PDB file of C-alpha atoms and ligand atoms in Angstrom:
ATOM      1  CA  MET A1273      63.297  68.080  89.795  1.00 92.00           C
ATOM      2  CA  ALA A1274      61.204  65.404  91.554  1.00 96.00           C
ATOM      3  CA  ILE A1275      59.774  62.274  89.983  1.00 98.00           C
ATOM      4  CA  ILE A1276      56.658  60.820  91.612  1.00 98.00           C
ATOM      5  CA  THR A1277      54.239  58.099  90.577  1.00 98.00           C
ATOM      6  CA  VAL A1278      50.503  58.577  90.768  1.00 98.00           C
ATOM      7  CA  ASP A1279      48.409  55.488  90.052  1.00 98.00           C
ATOM      8  CA  GLY A1280      51.489  54.008  88.369  1.00 97.00           C
ATOM      9  CA  LEU A1281      52.003  57.055  86.123  1.00 98.00           C
ATOM     10  CA  SER A1282      55.408  58.710  86.358  1.00 98.00           C
ATOM     11  CA  ILE A1283      55.255  62.497  86.759  1.00 98.00           C
ATOM     12  CA  GLU A1284      58.112  64.981  86.753  1.00 98.00           C
ATOM     13  CA  THR A1285      57.557  68.108  88.812  1.00 98.00           C
ATOM     14  CA  GLU A1286      59.172  70.562  91.219  1.00 97.00           C
ATOM     15  CA  PRO A1287      59.842  69.237  94.727  1.00 97.00           C
ATOM     16  CA  GLY A1288      57.687  70.921  97.366  1.00 96.00           C
ATOM     17  CA  ARG A1289      54.763  71.549  95.041  1.00 97.00           C
ATOM     18  CA  ASN A1290      51.222  70.848  96.170  1.00 97.00           C
ATOM     19  CA  LEU A1291      50.267  67.248  95.370  1.00 98.00           C
ATOM     20  CA  LEU A1292      46.611  67.987  94.535  1.00 98.00           C
ATOM     21  CA  SER A1293      47.667  70.709  92.157  1.00 98.00           C
ATOM     22  CA  VAL A1294      50.206  68.471  90.421  1.00 98.00           C
ATOM     23  CA  CYS A1295      47.614  65.694  90.006  1.00 98.00           C
ATOM     24  CA  LEU A1296      44.995  68.038  88.560  1.00 98.00           C
ATOM     25  CA  GLU A1297      47.521  69.532  86.144  1.00 98.00           C
ATOM     26  CA  ASN A1298      48.275  66.026  84.931  1.00 98.00           C
ATOM     27  CA  ASP A1299      44.590  65.237  84.324  1.00 98.00           C
ATOM     28  CA  ILE A1300      44.316  63.016  87.383  1.00 98.00           C
ATOM     29  CA  TYR A1301      41.006  64.028  88.889  1.00 98.00           C
ATOM     30  CA  ILE A1302      40.747  64.130  92.647  1.00 98.00           C
ATOM     31  CA  PRO A1303      37.458  65.388  94.128  1.00 98.00           C
ATOM     32  CA  HIS A1304      37.955  68.690  95.952  1.00 98.00           C
ATOM     33  CA  LEU A1305      36.000  71.761  97.047  1.00 97.00           C
ATOM     34  CA  CYS A1306      38.087  74.100  99.167  1.00 98.00           C
ATOM     35  CA  PHE A1307      41.450  74.090  97.392  1.00 98.00           C
ATOM     36  CA  MET A1308      42.904  77.376  96.127  1.00 97.00           C
ATOM     37  CA  GLU A1309      46.287  77.159  94.439  1.00 94.00           C
ATOM     38  CA  TRP A1310      47.649  80.351  96.006  1.00 95.00           C
ATOM     39  CA  LEU A1311      46.469  79.733  99.572  1.00 96.00           C
ATOM     40  CA  ASP A1312      49.308  78.573 101.820  1.00 94.00           C
ATOM     41  CA  PRO A1313      48.653  76.823 104.136  1.00 94.00           C
ATOM     42  CA  PRO A1314      45.555  75.374 102.448  1.00 95.00           C
ATOM     43  CA  HIS A1315      42.125  75.757 104.028  1.00 93.00           C
ATOM     44  CA  ALA A1316      41.818  71.921 103.955  1.00 95.00           C
ATOM     45  CA  SER A1317      38.301  71.777 105.366  1.00 95.00           C
ATOM     46  CA  CYS A1318      36.302  69.774 102.836  1.00 97.00           C
ATOM     47  CA  ARG A1319      38.112  66.475 103.409  1.00 97.00           C
ATOM     48  CA  LEU A1320      37.342  65.307  99.896  1.00 98.00           C
ATOM     49  CA  CYS A1321      40.774  65.252  98.294  1.00 98.00           C
ATOM     50  CA  TYR A1322      42.062  62.100  99.979  1.00 98.00           C
ATOM     51  CA  VAL A1323      44.807  59.969  98.451  1.00 98.00           C
ATOM     52  CA  GLU A1324      47.093  57.262  99.783  1.00 98.00           C
ATOM     53  CA  VAL A1325      50.793  58.039  99.934  1.00 98.00           C
ATOM     54  CA  GLU A1326      53.187  55.117 100.336  1.00 98.00           C
ATOM     55  CA  GLY A1327      54.683  55.130 103.823  1.00 96.00           C
ATOM     56  CA  LYS A1328      51.832  57.084 105.410  1.00 96.00           C
ATOM     57  CA  ALA A1329      49.524  55.254 107.796  1.00 94.00           C
ATOM     58  CA  GLY A1330      46.197  56.058 106.115  1.00 95.00           C
ATOM     59  CA  PRO A1331      44.645  58.312 103.463  1.00 98.00           C
ATOM     60  CA  VAL A1332      45.693  61.976 103.631  1.00 98.00           C
ATOM     61  CA  PRO A1333      44.140  65.095 102.055  1.00 98.00           C
ATOM     62  CA  SER A1334      46.282  65.631  98.962  1.00 98.00           C
ATOM     63  CA  CYS A1335      46.022  69.430  99.255  1.00 98.00           C
ATOM     64  CA  THR A1336      48.096  69.196 102.444  1.00 98.00           C
ATOM     65  CA  VAL A1337      50.914  67.126 100.911  1.00 98.00           C
ATOM     66  CA  SER A1338      54.105  68.580  99.416  1.00 97.00           C
ATOM     67  CA  VAL A1339      55.660  66.581  96.619  1.00 98.00           C
ATOM     68  CA  ALA A1340      58.952  64.815  97.326  1.00 97.00           C
ATOM     69  CA  SER A1341      61.003  62.781  94.891  1.00 96.00           C
ATOM     70  CA  GLY A1342      60.167  59.079  94.880  1.00 97.00           C
ATOM     71  CA  MET A1343      56.699  59.618  96.331  1.00 98.00           C
ATOM     72  CA  ALA A1344      54.195  56.908  95.307  1.00 98.00           C
ATOM     73  CA  VAL A1345      50.552  57.944  95.360  1.00 98.00           C
ATOM     74  CA  LYS A1346      47.283  56.078  94.837  1.00 98.00           C
ATOM     75  CA  THR A1347      44.116  58.072  94.187  1.00 98.00           C
ATOM     76  CA  ASP A1348      41.682  55.223  93.637  1.00 98.00           C
ATOM     77  CA  THR A1349      41.602  52.844  96.594  1.00 98.00           C
ATOM     78  CA  VAL A1350      38.571  51.454  98.403  1.00 98.00           C
ATOM     79  CA  GLU A1351      39.362  53.467 101.509  1.00 98.00           C
ATOM     80  CA  VAL A1352      39.895  56.719  99.589  1.00 98.00           C
ATOM     81  CA  ARG A1353      36.620  56.369  97.690  1.00 98.00           C
ATOM     82  CA  SER A1354      34.737  55.495 100.859  1.00 98.00           C
ATOM     83  CA  LEU A1355      36.021  58.637 102.620  1.00 98.00           C
ATOM     84  CA  GLN A1356      35.197  60.792  99.600  1.00 98.00           C
ATOM     85  CA  ARG A1357      31.667  59.401  99.308  1.00 97.00           C
ATOM     86  CA  THR A1358      31.060  59.969 103.007  1.00 97.00           C
ATOM     87  CA  ALA A1359      32.289  63.565 102.741  1.00 97.00           C
ATOM     88  CA  LEU A1360      30.208  64.257  99.642  1.00 97.00           C
ATOM     89  CA  LYS A1361      27.061  62.826 101.247  1.00 96.00           C
ATOM     90  CA  PHE A1362      27.695  65.035 104.251  1.00 94.00           C
ATOM     91  CA  PHE A1363      27.768  68.110 101.996  1.00 95.00           C
ATOM     92  CA  LEU A1364      24.717  67.012 100.031  1.00 96.00           C
ATOM     93  CA  SER A1365      22.674  66.470 103.178  1.00 95.00           C
ATOM     94  CA  ALA A1366      23.090  70.192 103.972  1.00 94.00           C
ATOM     95  CA  HIS A1367      22.535  71.282 100.398  1.00 96.00           C
ATOM     96  CA  LYS A1368      19.336  72.218  98.629  1.00 95.00           C
ATOM     97  CA  VAL A1369      19.654  70.488  95.292  1.00 96.00           C
ATOM     98  CA  GLU A1370      17.780  72.618  92.747  1.00 96.00           C
ATOM     99  CA  CYS A1371      20.047  72.311  89.753  1.00 97.00           C
ATOM    100  CA  LYS A1372      17.538  73.446  87.139  1.00 97.00           C
ATOM    101  CA  VAL A1373      17.220  76.899  88.697  1.00 96.00           C
ATOM    102  CA  CYS A1374      20.782  77.155  90.015  1.00 97.00           C
ATOM    103  CA  PRO A1375      23.322  79.441  88.320  1.00 97.00           C
ATOM    104  CA  ALA A1376      26.044  76.855  89.046  1.00 98.00           C
ATOM    105  CA  ASN A1377      24.269  74.217  86.978  1.00 98.00           C
ATOM    106  CA  ARG A1378      26.656  72.376  84.634  1.00 97.00           C
ATOM    107  CA  GLN A1379      29.748  74.042  86.123  1.00 97.00           C
ATOM    108  CA  CYS A1380      29.182  72.693  89.582  1.00 98.00           C
ATOM    109  CA  PRO A1381      31.796  70.720  91.534  1.00 98.00           C
ATOM    110  CA  LEU A1382      29.055  68.890  93.452  1.00 98.00           C
ATOM    111  CA  GLN A1383      27.569  67.618  90.206  1.00 98.00           C
ATOM    112  CA  GLU A1384      31.029  66.648  88.940  1.00 98.00           C
ATOM    113  CA  MET A1385      31.906  64.793  92.135  1.00 98.00           C
ATOM    114  CA  ALA A1386      28.510  63.096  92.361  1.00 98.00           C
ATOM    115  CA  LYS A1387      28.932  61.767  88.842  1.00 98.00           C
ATOM    116  CA  PHE A1388      32.529  60.702  89.430  1.00 98.00           C
ATOM    117  CA  LEU A1389      31.835  58.997  92.771  1.00 98.00           C
ATOM    118  CA  LYS A1390      28.456  57.604  91.672  1.00 97.00           C
ATOM    119  CA  VAL A1391      26.650  59.287  94.537  1.00 97.00           C
ATOM    120  CA  PRO A1392      23.090  60.503  93.802  1.00 96.00           C
ATOM    121  CA  LEU A1393      22.662  64.268  94.237  1.00 96.00           C
ATOM    122  CA  LYS A1394      19.298  63.612  95.864  1.00 92.00           C
ATOM    123  CA  SER A1395      18.748  60.529  97.957  1.00 85.00           C
ATOM    124  CA  LYS A1396      16.313  59.400 100.612  1.00 81.00           C
ATOM    125  CA  ASP A1397      19.307  57.908 102.440  1.00 81.00           C
ATOM    126  CA  LEU A1398      20.636  61.384 103.200  1.00 82.00           C
ATOM    127  CA  ASN A1399      19.634  62.833 106.529  1.00 83.00           C
ATOM    128  CA  PRO A1400      18.648  66.431 105.558  1.00 88.00           C
ATOM    129  CA  ARG A1401      20.229  69.225 107.598  1.00 90.00           C
ATOM    130  CA  LEU A1402      18.857  72.279 105.803  1.00 93.00           C
ATOM    131  CA  LYS A1403      18.822  75.717 107.398  1.00 93.00           C
ATOM    132  CA  GLU A1404      15.629  77.666 107.996  1.00 91.00           C
ATOM    133  CA  LYS A1405      16.279  80.415 105.459  1.00 92.00           C
ATOM    134  CA  ASP A1406      17.137  79.776 101.822  1.00 94.00           C
ATOM    135  CA  LEU A1407      18.085  83.370 101.069  1.00 93.00           C
ATOM    136  CA  GLU A1408      19.676  86.243 102.960  1.00 90.00           C
ATOM    137  CA  ALA A1409      20.785  89.732 101.963  1.00 88.00           C
ATOM    138  CA  LEU A1410      24.510  89.758 102.706  1.00 84.00           C
ATOM    139  CA  GLN A1411      25.116  93.350 101.723  1.00 81.00           C
ATOM    140  CA  PRO A1412      22.878  95.624  99.698  1.00 82.00           C
ATOM    141  CA  CYS A1413      24.705  94.251  96.664  1.00 90.00           C
ATOM    142  CA  PHE A1414      24.829  90.519  97.489  1.00 93.00           C
ATOM    143  CA  GLU A1415      22.346  87.701  97.899  1.00 95.00           C
ATOM    144  CA  TYR A1416      23.496  84.712  99.920  1.00 96.00           C
ATOM    145  CA  TYR A1417      21.960  81.225  99.729  1.00 97.00           C
ATOM    146  CA  PRO A1418      22.768  79.415 103.018  1.00 97.00           C
ATOM    147  CA  ASN A1419      21.387  76.117 101.796  1.00 97.00           C
ATOM    148  CA  ARG A1420      23.613  76.215  98.755  1.00 97.00           C
ATOM    149  CA  CYS A1421      26.794  77.270 100.567  1.00 97.00           C
ATOM    150  CA  VAL A1422      29.274  74.439 101.154  1.00 97.00           C
ATOM    151  CA  LEU A1423      31.353  76.480 103.644  1.00 96.00           C
ATOM    152  CA  CYS A1424      34.474  76.036 101.540  1.00 97.00           C
ATOM    153  CA  GLY A1425      35.948  79.370 102.692  1.00 97.00           C
ATOM    154  CA  LYS A1426      36.920  80.503  99.188  1.00 98.00           C
ATOM    155  CA  CYS A1427      34.999  83.773  99.493  1.00 97.00           C
ATOM    156  CA  LEU A1428      36.645  84.656 102.822  1.00 95.00           C
ATOM    157  CA  HIS A1429      40.166  83.906 101.684  1.00 97.00           C
ATOM    158  CA  THR A1430      39.683  85.693  98.394  1.00 97.00           C
ATOM    159  CA  CYS A1431      38.361  88.798 100.135  1.00 93.00           C
ATOM    160  CA  GLU A1432      41.384  88.742 102.436  1.00 93.00           C
ATOM    161  CA  ARG A1433      43.683  88.473  99.447  1.00 94.00           C
ATOM    162  CA  VAL A1434      42.014  91.386  97.660  1.00 91.00           C
ATOM    163  CA  LYS A1435      41.430  93.699 100.640  1.00 86.00           C
ATOM    164  CA  GLY A1436      44.250  92.645 102.976  1.00 86.00           C
ATOM    165  CA  GLN A1437      41.667  91.664 105.572  1.00 86.00           C
ATOM    166  CA  SER A1438      38.505  89.682 104.932  1.00 90.00           C
ATOM    167  CA  LEU A1439      35.229  91.554 105.213  1.00 91.00           C
ATOM    168  CA  LEU A1440      33.533  88.164 105.347  1.00 93.00           C
ATOM    169  CA  THR A1441      33.545  85.631 108.144  1.00 94.00           C
ATOM    170  CA  PHE A1442      31.911  82.383 109.205  1.00 95.00           C
ATOM    171  CA  ALA A1443      29.136  82.930 111.737  1.00 94.00           C
ATOM    172  CA  GLY A1444      27.393  80.344 113.905  1.00 92.00           C
ATOM    173  CA  ARG A1445      28.432  76.808 114.642  1.00 90.00           C
ATOM    174  CA  GLY A1446      27.895  73.324 113.280  1.00 84.00           C
ATOM    175  CA  ILE A1447      24.886  72.994 111.001  1.00 81.00           C
ATOM    176  CA  ASP A1448      23.927  76.635 111.647  1.00 89.00           C
ATOM    177  CA  MET A1449      27.199  77.985 110.289  1.00 94.00           C
ATOM    178  CA  THR A1450      26.859  80.548 107.495  1.00 95.00           C
ATOM    179  CA  VAL A1451      28.906  83.221 105.768  1.00 95.00           C
ATOM    180  CA  SER A1452      28.351  86.714 107.089  1.00 92.00           C
ATOM    181  CA  PHE A1453      29.762  90.220 106.695  1.00 87.00           C
ATOM    182  CA  TYR A1454      31.591  92.022 109.492  1.00 78.00           C
ATOM    183  CA  GLY A1455      29.423  95.038 110.345  1.00 61.00           C
ATOM    184  CA  GLY A1456      28.177  97.366 107.650  1.00 52.00           C
ATOM    185  CA  LEU A1457      29.531  98.414 104.327  1.00 55.00           C
ATOM    186  CA  PRO A1458      33.290  98.880 104.281  1.00 56.00           C
ATOM    187  CA  ASN A1459      34.494 102.433 103.850  1.00 58.00           C
ATOM    188  CA  GLU A1460      36.973 101.666 101.104  1.00 61.00           C
ATOM    189  CA  GLU A1461      37.981 103.023  97.738  1.00 67.00           C
ATOM    190  CA  ILE A1462      36.790  99.905  95.936  1.00 73.00           C
ATOM    191  CA  SER A1463      33.236  99.011  96.948  1.00 83.00           C
ATOM    192  CA  CYS A1464      32.060  95.444  97.276  1.00 88.00           C
ATOM    193  CA  GLU A1465      29.880  95.977  94.245  1.00 88.00           C
ATOM    194  CA  GLU A1466      32.899  96.934  92.128  1.00 90.00           C
ATOM    195  CA  CYS A1467      34.976  94.066  93.524  1.00 91.00           C
ATOM    196  CA  ALA A1468      32.562  91.099  93.853  1.00 94.00           C
ATOM    197  CA  GLU A1469      35.486  88.653  93.874  1.00 96.00           C
ATOM    198  CA  CYS A1470      33.769  86.642  96.633  1.00 96.00           C
ATOM    199  CA  ALA A1471      30.814  85.999  94.338  1.00 97.00           C
ATOM    200  CA  ALA A1472      33.086  85.234  91.392  1.00 97.00           C
ATOM    201  CA  VAL A1473      35.056  82.590  93.270  1.00 98.00           C
ATOM    202  CA  CYS A1474      32.126  80.769  94.902  1.00 98.00           C
ATOM    203  CA  PRO A1475      32.035  77.286  93.361  1.00 98.00           C
ATOM    204  CA  VAL A1476      28.292  76.769  93.900  1.00 98.00           C
ATOM    205  CA  LYS A1477      27.064  80.355  93.351  1.00 98.00           C
ATOM    206  CA  ALA A1478      25.912  80.722  96.923  1.00 98.00           C
ATOM    207  CA  ILE A1479      26.862  84.428  96.787  1.00 97.00           C
ATOM    208  CA  LEU A1480      25.373  86.373  93.916  1.00 96.00           C
ATOM    209  CA  LEU A1481      25.933  89.971  92.953  1.00 95.00           C
ATOM    210  CA  VAL A1482      22.605  91.790  92.715  1.00 92.00           C
ATOM    211  CA  THR A1483      22.634  94.018  89.667  1.00 79.00           C
ATOM    212  CA  GLY A1484      20.224  96.674  88.462  1.00 68.00           C
TER     213      GLY A1484
HETATM  214  S1  SF4 B1340      25.129  74.019  93.529  1.00 72.28           S
HETATM  215 FE1  SF4 B1340      25.327  72.362  92.052  1.00 72.28          FE
HETATM  216  S2  SF4 B1340      24.242  70.597  92.937  1.00 72.28           S
HETATM  217 FE2  SF4 B1340      23.623  72.441  94.027  1.00 72.28          FE
HETATM  218  S3  SF4 B1340      21.738  73.079  93.030  1.00 72.28           S
HETATM  219 FE3  SF4 B1340      23.440  74.215  92.088  1.00 72.28          FE
HETATM  220  S4  SF4 B1340      24.038  72.991  90.316  1.00 72.28           S
HETATM  221 FE4  SF4 B1340      22.795  71.675  91.640  1.00 72.28          FE
HETATM  222  S1  SF4 B1341      29.576  81.372  99.912  1.00 72.28           S
HETATM  223 FE1  SF4 B1341      30.508  80.085  98.328  1.00 72.28          FE
HETATM  224  S2  SF4 B1341      32.702  80.499  98.465  1.00 72.28           S
HETATM  225 FE2  SF4 B1341      31.774  81.216 100.372  1.00 72.28          FE
HETATM  226  S3  SF4 B1341      31.952  79.501 101.820  1.00 72.28           S
HETATM  227 FE3  SF4 B1341      29.919  79.360 100.829  1.00 72.28          FE
HETATM  228  S4  SF4 B1341      30.257  78.003  99.072  1.00 72.28           S
HETATM  229 FE4  SF4 B1341      32.282  78.674  99.736  1.00 72.28          FE
HETATM  230  S1  FES B1342      40.595  70.337  98.765  1.00 72.28           S
HETATM  231 FE1  FES B1342      41.793  69.276 100.222  1.00 72.28          FE
HETATM  232  S2  FES B1342      40.613  69.330 102.028  1.00 72.28           S
HETATM  233 FE2  FES B1342      39.435  70.487 100.589  1.00 72.28          FE
END
């Protein structure tokens, strides 16, 4: 058993467990987008889940930290909040905020983080980096919204977990990066339409299953 302190609160847990996961389980909210409990090593791309760990030089992404006994963690420091706000603004500048017509509305991690970090979802201060197309057909059965996608990788990793090899990939570079399918429809027993786990796991509903 390991005992750690997070913001002065003593927590008992298993050594080696993922710090972000332990914090969330104990109702200590840390902004995050790309974390998946089962994914080892973590994708660790969103750079939102920063915390300070005593003895470490600067803030570290909590999803990359394994718990060790005696660890002292702070989640709410000036530097941590500054990094999180910068990361969130970066995501929002490449995001078309249309909450009223968005299927993620009210279950959306961007909304939750914006509220928590007191960052406006829409702001003139953000330098917009939107892509040309708002909608693409990803497969006959999926619609993909590039300007909603936060490139968290959850769809890719989930597809890999389900199929053994991801049928999805990131295509393009920098601000042009999108999610794309490898080639045509996979010749598999379970079709994408029957599976649709990529759409189910997307935190911002950037992949939608087209029904009917
Ligand atoms: S993903 Fe979230 S922030 Fe973006 S439009 Fe949908 S509800 Fe709004
Ligand atoms: S489509 Fe959704 S799950 Fe996939 S990378 Fe974009 S936001 Fe993440
Ligand atoms: S949740 Fe840790 S880097 Fe994304």
